[in-house]
PDB file of C-alpha atoms in Angstrom:
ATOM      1  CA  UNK Q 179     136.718   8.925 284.882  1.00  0.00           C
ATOM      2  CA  UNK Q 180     134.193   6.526 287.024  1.00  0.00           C
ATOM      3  CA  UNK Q 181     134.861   3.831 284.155  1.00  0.00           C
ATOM      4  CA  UNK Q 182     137.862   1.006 285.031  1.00  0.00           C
ATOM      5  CA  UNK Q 183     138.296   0.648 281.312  1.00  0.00           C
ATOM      6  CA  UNK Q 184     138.829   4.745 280.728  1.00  0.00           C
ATOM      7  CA  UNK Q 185     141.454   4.705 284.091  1.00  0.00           C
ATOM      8  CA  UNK Q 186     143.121   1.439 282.675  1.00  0.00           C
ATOM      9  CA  UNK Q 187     143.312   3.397 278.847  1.00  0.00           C
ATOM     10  CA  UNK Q 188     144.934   6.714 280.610  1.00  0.00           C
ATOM     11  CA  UNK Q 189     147.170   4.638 282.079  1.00  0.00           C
ATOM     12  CA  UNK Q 190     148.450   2.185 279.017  1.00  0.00           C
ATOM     13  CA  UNK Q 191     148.543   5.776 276.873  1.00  0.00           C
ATOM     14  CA  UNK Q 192     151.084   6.693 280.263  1.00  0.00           C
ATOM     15  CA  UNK Q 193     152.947   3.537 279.814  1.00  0.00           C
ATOM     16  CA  UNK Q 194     153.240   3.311 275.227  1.00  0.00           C
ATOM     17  CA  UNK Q 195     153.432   7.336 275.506  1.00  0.00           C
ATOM     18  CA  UNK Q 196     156.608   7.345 277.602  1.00  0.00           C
ATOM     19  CA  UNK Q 197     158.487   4.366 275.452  1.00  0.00           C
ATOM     20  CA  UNK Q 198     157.330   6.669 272.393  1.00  0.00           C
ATOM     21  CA  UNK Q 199     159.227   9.501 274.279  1.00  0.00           C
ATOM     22  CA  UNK Q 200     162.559   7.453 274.846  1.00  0.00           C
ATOM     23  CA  UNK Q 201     162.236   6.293 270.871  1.00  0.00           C
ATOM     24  CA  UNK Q 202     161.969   9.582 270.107  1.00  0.00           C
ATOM     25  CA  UNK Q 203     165.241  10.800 272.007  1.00  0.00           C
ATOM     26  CA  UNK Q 204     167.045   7.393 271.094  1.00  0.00           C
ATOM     27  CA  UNK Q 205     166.276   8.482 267.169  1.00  0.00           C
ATOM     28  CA  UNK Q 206     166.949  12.227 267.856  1.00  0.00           C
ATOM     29  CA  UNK Q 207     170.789  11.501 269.582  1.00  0.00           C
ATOM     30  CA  UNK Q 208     171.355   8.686 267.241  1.00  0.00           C
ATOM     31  CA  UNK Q 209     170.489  11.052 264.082  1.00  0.00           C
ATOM     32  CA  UNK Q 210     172.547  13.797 265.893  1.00  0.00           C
ATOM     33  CA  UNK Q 211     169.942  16.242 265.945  1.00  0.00           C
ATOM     34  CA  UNK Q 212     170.694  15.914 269.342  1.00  0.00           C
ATOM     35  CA  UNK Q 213     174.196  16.225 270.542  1.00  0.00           C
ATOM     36  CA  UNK Q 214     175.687  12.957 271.972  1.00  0.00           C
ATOM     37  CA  UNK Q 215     178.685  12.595 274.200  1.00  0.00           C
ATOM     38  CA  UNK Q 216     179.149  15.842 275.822  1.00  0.00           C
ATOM     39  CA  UNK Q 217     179.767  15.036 279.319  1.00  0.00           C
ATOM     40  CA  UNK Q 218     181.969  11.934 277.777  1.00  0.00           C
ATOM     41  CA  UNK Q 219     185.117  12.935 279.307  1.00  0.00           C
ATOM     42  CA  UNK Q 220     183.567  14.457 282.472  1.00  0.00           C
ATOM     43  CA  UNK Q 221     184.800  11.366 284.908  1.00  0.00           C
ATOM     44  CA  UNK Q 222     183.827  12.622 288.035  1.00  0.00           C
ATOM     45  CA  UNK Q 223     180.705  13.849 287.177  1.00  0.00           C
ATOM     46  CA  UNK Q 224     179.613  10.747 285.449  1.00  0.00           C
ATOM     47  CA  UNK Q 225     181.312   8.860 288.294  1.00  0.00           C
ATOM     48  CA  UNK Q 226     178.282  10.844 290.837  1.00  0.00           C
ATOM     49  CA  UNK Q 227     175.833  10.488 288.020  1.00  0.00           C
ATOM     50  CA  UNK Q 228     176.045   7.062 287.907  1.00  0.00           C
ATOM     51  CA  UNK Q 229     175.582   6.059 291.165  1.00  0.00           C
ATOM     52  CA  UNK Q 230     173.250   8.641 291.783  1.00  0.00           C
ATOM     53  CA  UNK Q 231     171.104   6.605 289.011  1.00  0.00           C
ATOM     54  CA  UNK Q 232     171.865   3.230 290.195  1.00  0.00           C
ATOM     55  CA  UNK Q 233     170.830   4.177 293.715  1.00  0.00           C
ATOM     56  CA  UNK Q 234     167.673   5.261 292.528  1.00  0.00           C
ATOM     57  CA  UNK Q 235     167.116   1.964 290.487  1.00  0.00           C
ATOM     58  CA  UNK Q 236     167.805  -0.238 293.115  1.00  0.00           C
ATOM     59  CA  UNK Q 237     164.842   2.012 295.489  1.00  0.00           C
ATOM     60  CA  UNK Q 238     162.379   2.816 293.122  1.00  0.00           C
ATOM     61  CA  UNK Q 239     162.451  -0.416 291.122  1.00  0.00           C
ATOM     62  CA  UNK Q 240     161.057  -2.438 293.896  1.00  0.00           C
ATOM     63  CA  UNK Q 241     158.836   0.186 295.236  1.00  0.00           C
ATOM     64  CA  UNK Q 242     157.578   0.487 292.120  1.00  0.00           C
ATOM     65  CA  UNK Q 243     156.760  -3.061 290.849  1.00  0.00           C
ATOM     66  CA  UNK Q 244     156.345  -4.172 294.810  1.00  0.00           C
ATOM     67  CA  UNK Q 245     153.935  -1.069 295.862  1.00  0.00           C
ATOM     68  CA  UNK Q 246     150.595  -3.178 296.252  1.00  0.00           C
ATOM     69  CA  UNK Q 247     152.181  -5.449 298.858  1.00  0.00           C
ATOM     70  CA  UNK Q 248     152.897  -2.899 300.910  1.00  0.00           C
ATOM     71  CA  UNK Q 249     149.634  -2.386 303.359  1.00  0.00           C
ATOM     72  CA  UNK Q 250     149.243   1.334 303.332  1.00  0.00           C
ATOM     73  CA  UNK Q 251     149.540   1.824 299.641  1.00  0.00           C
ATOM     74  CA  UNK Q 252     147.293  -1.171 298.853  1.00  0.00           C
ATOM     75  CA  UNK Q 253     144.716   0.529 300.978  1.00  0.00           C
ATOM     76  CA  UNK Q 254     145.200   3.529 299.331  1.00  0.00           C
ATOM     77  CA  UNK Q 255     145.195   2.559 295.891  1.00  0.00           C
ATOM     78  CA  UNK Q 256     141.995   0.561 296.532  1.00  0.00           C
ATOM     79  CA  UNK Q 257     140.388   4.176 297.974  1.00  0.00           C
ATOM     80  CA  UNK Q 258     141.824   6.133 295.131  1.00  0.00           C
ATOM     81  CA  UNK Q 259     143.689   3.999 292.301  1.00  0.00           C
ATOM     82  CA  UNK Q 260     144.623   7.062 289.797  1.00  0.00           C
ATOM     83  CA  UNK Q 261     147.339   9.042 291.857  1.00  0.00           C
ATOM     84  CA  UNK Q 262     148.937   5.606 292.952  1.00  0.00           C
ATOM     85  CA  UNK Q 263     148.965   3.804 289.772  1.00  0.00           C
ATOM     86  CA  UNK Q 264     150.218   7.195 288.080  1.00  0.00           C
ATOM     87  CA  UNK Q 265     152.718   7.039 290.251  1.00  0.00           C
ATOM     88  CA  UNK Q 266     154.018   3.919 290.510  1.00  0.00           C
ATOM     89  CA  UNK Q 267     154.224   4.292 286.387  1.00  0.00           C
ATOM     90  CA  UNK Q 268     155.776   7.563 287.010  1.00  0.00           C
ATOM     91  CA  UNK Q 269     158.771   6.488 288.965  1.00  0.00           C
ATOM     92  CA  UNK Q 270     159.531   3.565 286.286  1.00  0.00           C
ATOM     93  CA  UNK Q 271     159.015   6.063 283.441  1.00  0.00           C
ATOM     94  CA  UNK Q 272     161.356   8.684 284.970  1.00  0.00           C
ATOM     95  CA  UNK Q 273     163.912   6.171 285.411  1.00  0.00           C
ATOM     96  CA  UNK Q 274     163.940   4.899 281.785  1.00  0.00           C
ATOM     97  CA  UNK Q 275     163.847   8.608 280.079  1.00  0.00           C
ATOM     98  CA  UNK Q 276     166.858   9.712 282.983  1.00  0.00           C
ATOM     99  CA  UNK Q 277     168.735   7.062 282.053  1.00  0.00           C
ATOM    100  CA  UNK Q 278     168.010   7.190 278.198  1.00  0.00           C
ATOM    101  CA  UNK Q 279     169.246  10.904 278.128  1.00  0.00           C
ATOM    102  CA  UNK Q 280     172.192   9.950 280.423  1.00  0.00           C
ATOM    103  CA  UNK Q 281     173.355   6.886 278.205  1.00  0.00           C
ATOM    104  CA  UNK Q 282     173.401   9.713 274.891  1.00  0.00           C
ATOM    105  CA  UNK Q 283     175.226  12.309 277.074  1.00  0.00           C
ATOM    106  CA  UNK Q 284     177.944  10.146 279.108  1.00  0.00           C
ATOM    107  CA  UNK Q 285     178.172   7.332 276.559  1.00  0.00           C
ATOM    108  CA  UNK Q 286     178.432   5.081 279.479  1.00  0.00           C
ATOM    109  CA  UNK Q 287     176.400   1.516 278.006  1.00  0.00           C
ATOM    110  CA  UNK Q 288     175.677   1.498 282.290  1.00  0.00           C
ATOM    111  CA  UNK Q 289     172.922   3.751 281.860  1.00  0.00           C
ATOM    112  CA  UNK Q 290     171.682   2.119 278.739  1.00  0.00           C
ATOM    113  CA  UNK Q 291     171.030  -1.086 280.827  1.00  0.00           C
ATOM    114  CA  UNK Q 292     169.419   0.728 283.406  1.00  0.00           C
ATOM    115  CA  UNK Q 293     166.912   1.926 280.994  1.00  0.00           C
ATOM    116  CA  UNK Q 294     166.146  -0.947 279.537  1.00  0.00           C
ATOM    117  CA  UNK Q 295     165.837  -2.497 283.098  1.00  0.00           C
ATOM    118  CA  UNK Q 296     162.831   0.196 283.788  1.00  0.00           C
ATOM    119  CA  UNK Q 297     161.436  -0.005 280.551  1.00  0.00           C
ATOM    120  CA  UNK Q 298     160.976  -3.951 281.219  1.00  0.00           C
ATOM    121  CA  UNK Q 299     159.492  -2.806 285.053  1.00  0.00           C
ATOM    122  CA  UNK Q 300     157.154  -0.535 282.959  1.00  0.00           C
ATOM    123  CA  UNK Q 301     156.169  -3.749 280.950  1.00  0.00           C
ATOM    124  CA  UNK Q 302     155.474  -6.251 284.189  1.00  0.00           C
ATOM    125  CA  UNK Q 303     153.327  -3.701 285.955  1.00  0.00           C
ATOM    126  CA  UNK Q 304     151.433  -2.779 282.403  1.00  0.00           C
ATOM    127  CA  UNK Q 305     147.620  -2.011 283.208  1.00  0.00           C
ATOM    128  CA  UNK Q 306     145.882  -5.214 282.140  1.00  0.00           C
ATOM    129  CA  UNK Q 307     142.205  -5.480 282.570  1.00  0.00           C
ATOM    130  CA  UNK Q 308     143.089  -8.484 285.747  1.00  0.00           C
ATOM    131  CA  UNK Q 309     146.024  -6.347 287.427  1.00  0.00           C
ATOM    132  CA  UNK Q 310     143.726  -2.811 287.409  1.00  0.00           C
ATOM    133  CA  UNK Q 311     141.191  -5.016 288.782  1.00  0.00           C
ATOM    134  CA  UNK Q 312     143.395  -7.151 291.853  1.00  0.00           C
ATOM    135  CA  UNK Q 313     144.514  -3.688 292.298  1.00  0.00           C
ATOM    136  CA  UNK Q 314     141.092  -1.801 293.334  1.00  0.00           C
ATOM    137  CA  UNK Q 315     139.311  -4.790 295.125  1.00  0.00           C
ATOM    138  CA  UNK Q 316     139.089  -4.465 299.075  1.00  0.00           C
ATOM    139  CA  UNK Q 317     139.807  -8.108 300.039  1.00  0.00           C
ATOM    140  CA  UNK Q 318     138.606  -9.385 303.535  1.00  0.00           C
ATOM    141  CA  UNK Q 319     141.736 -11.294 303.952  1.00  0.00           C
ATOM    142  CA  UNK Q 320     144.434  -9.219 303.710  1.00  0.00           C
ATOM    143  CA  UNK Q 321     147.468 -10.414 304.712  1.00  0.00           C
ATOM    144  CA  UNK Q 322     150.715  -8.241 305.346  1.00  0.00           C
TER     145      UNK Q 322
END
């Protein structure tokens, strides 16, 4: 996988593969293939779910999205972009399809929003042909 264009194509199949996945479970709860609502009246447990979730949104969204500014991971996602763009997408994907199941399982519209928040973050750091490339050059003037 030398090619830019085959890494940036493994990474928009990441990107459209995971929104497939949370249309799939949206169409599987919302047909009721899949049970919806069973943790409804579990307060307390949705109570630690939730904030567990919004905890995690409010760190991994702006790791995600903010990753290349920081100087380490810029220098090593110019070394080795895979593992880092991967995982940046990763975090954002995890996030949507967590929250997605949560939403069908608590019917709490909280977690709905916070997948739809990720599944926007997936969108802004989508692996155009200009971002893939800002991302891998070495520039002389970095600045912190």
């Amino acid at each position: 996988m030398t090619n830019n264009n085959d890494k940036r194509r493994v990474l928009k199949m990441i990107v459209w593969g995971n929104i497939l996945l949370a249309l799939v479970l949206v169409i599987l709860f919302e047909t009721h293939v899949l049970p919806s609502g069973n943790l409804a009246g579990e307060k307390n447990t949705e109570f630690v779910v939730l904030t567990v979730a919004e905890l995690m949104a409010l760190a991994l969204i702006p790791f995600a999205v903010g990753m290349v500014r920081i100087k380490f991971f810029r220098t090593k996602m110019q070394q080795n972009y895979m593992p880092w763009a991967v995982l940046r997408l990763g975090l954002l994907a995890f996030l949507m399809l967590a929250n997605t199941v949560c939403y069908y399982l608590f019917a709490n519209v909280a977690f709905g929003y916070l997948a739809i928040i990720a599944a926007l973050c997936l969108l802004v750091v989508f692996p155009t042909r200009e971002r893939c490339a800002n991302e891998m050059e070495k520039k002389n003037d970095e600045q912190q």
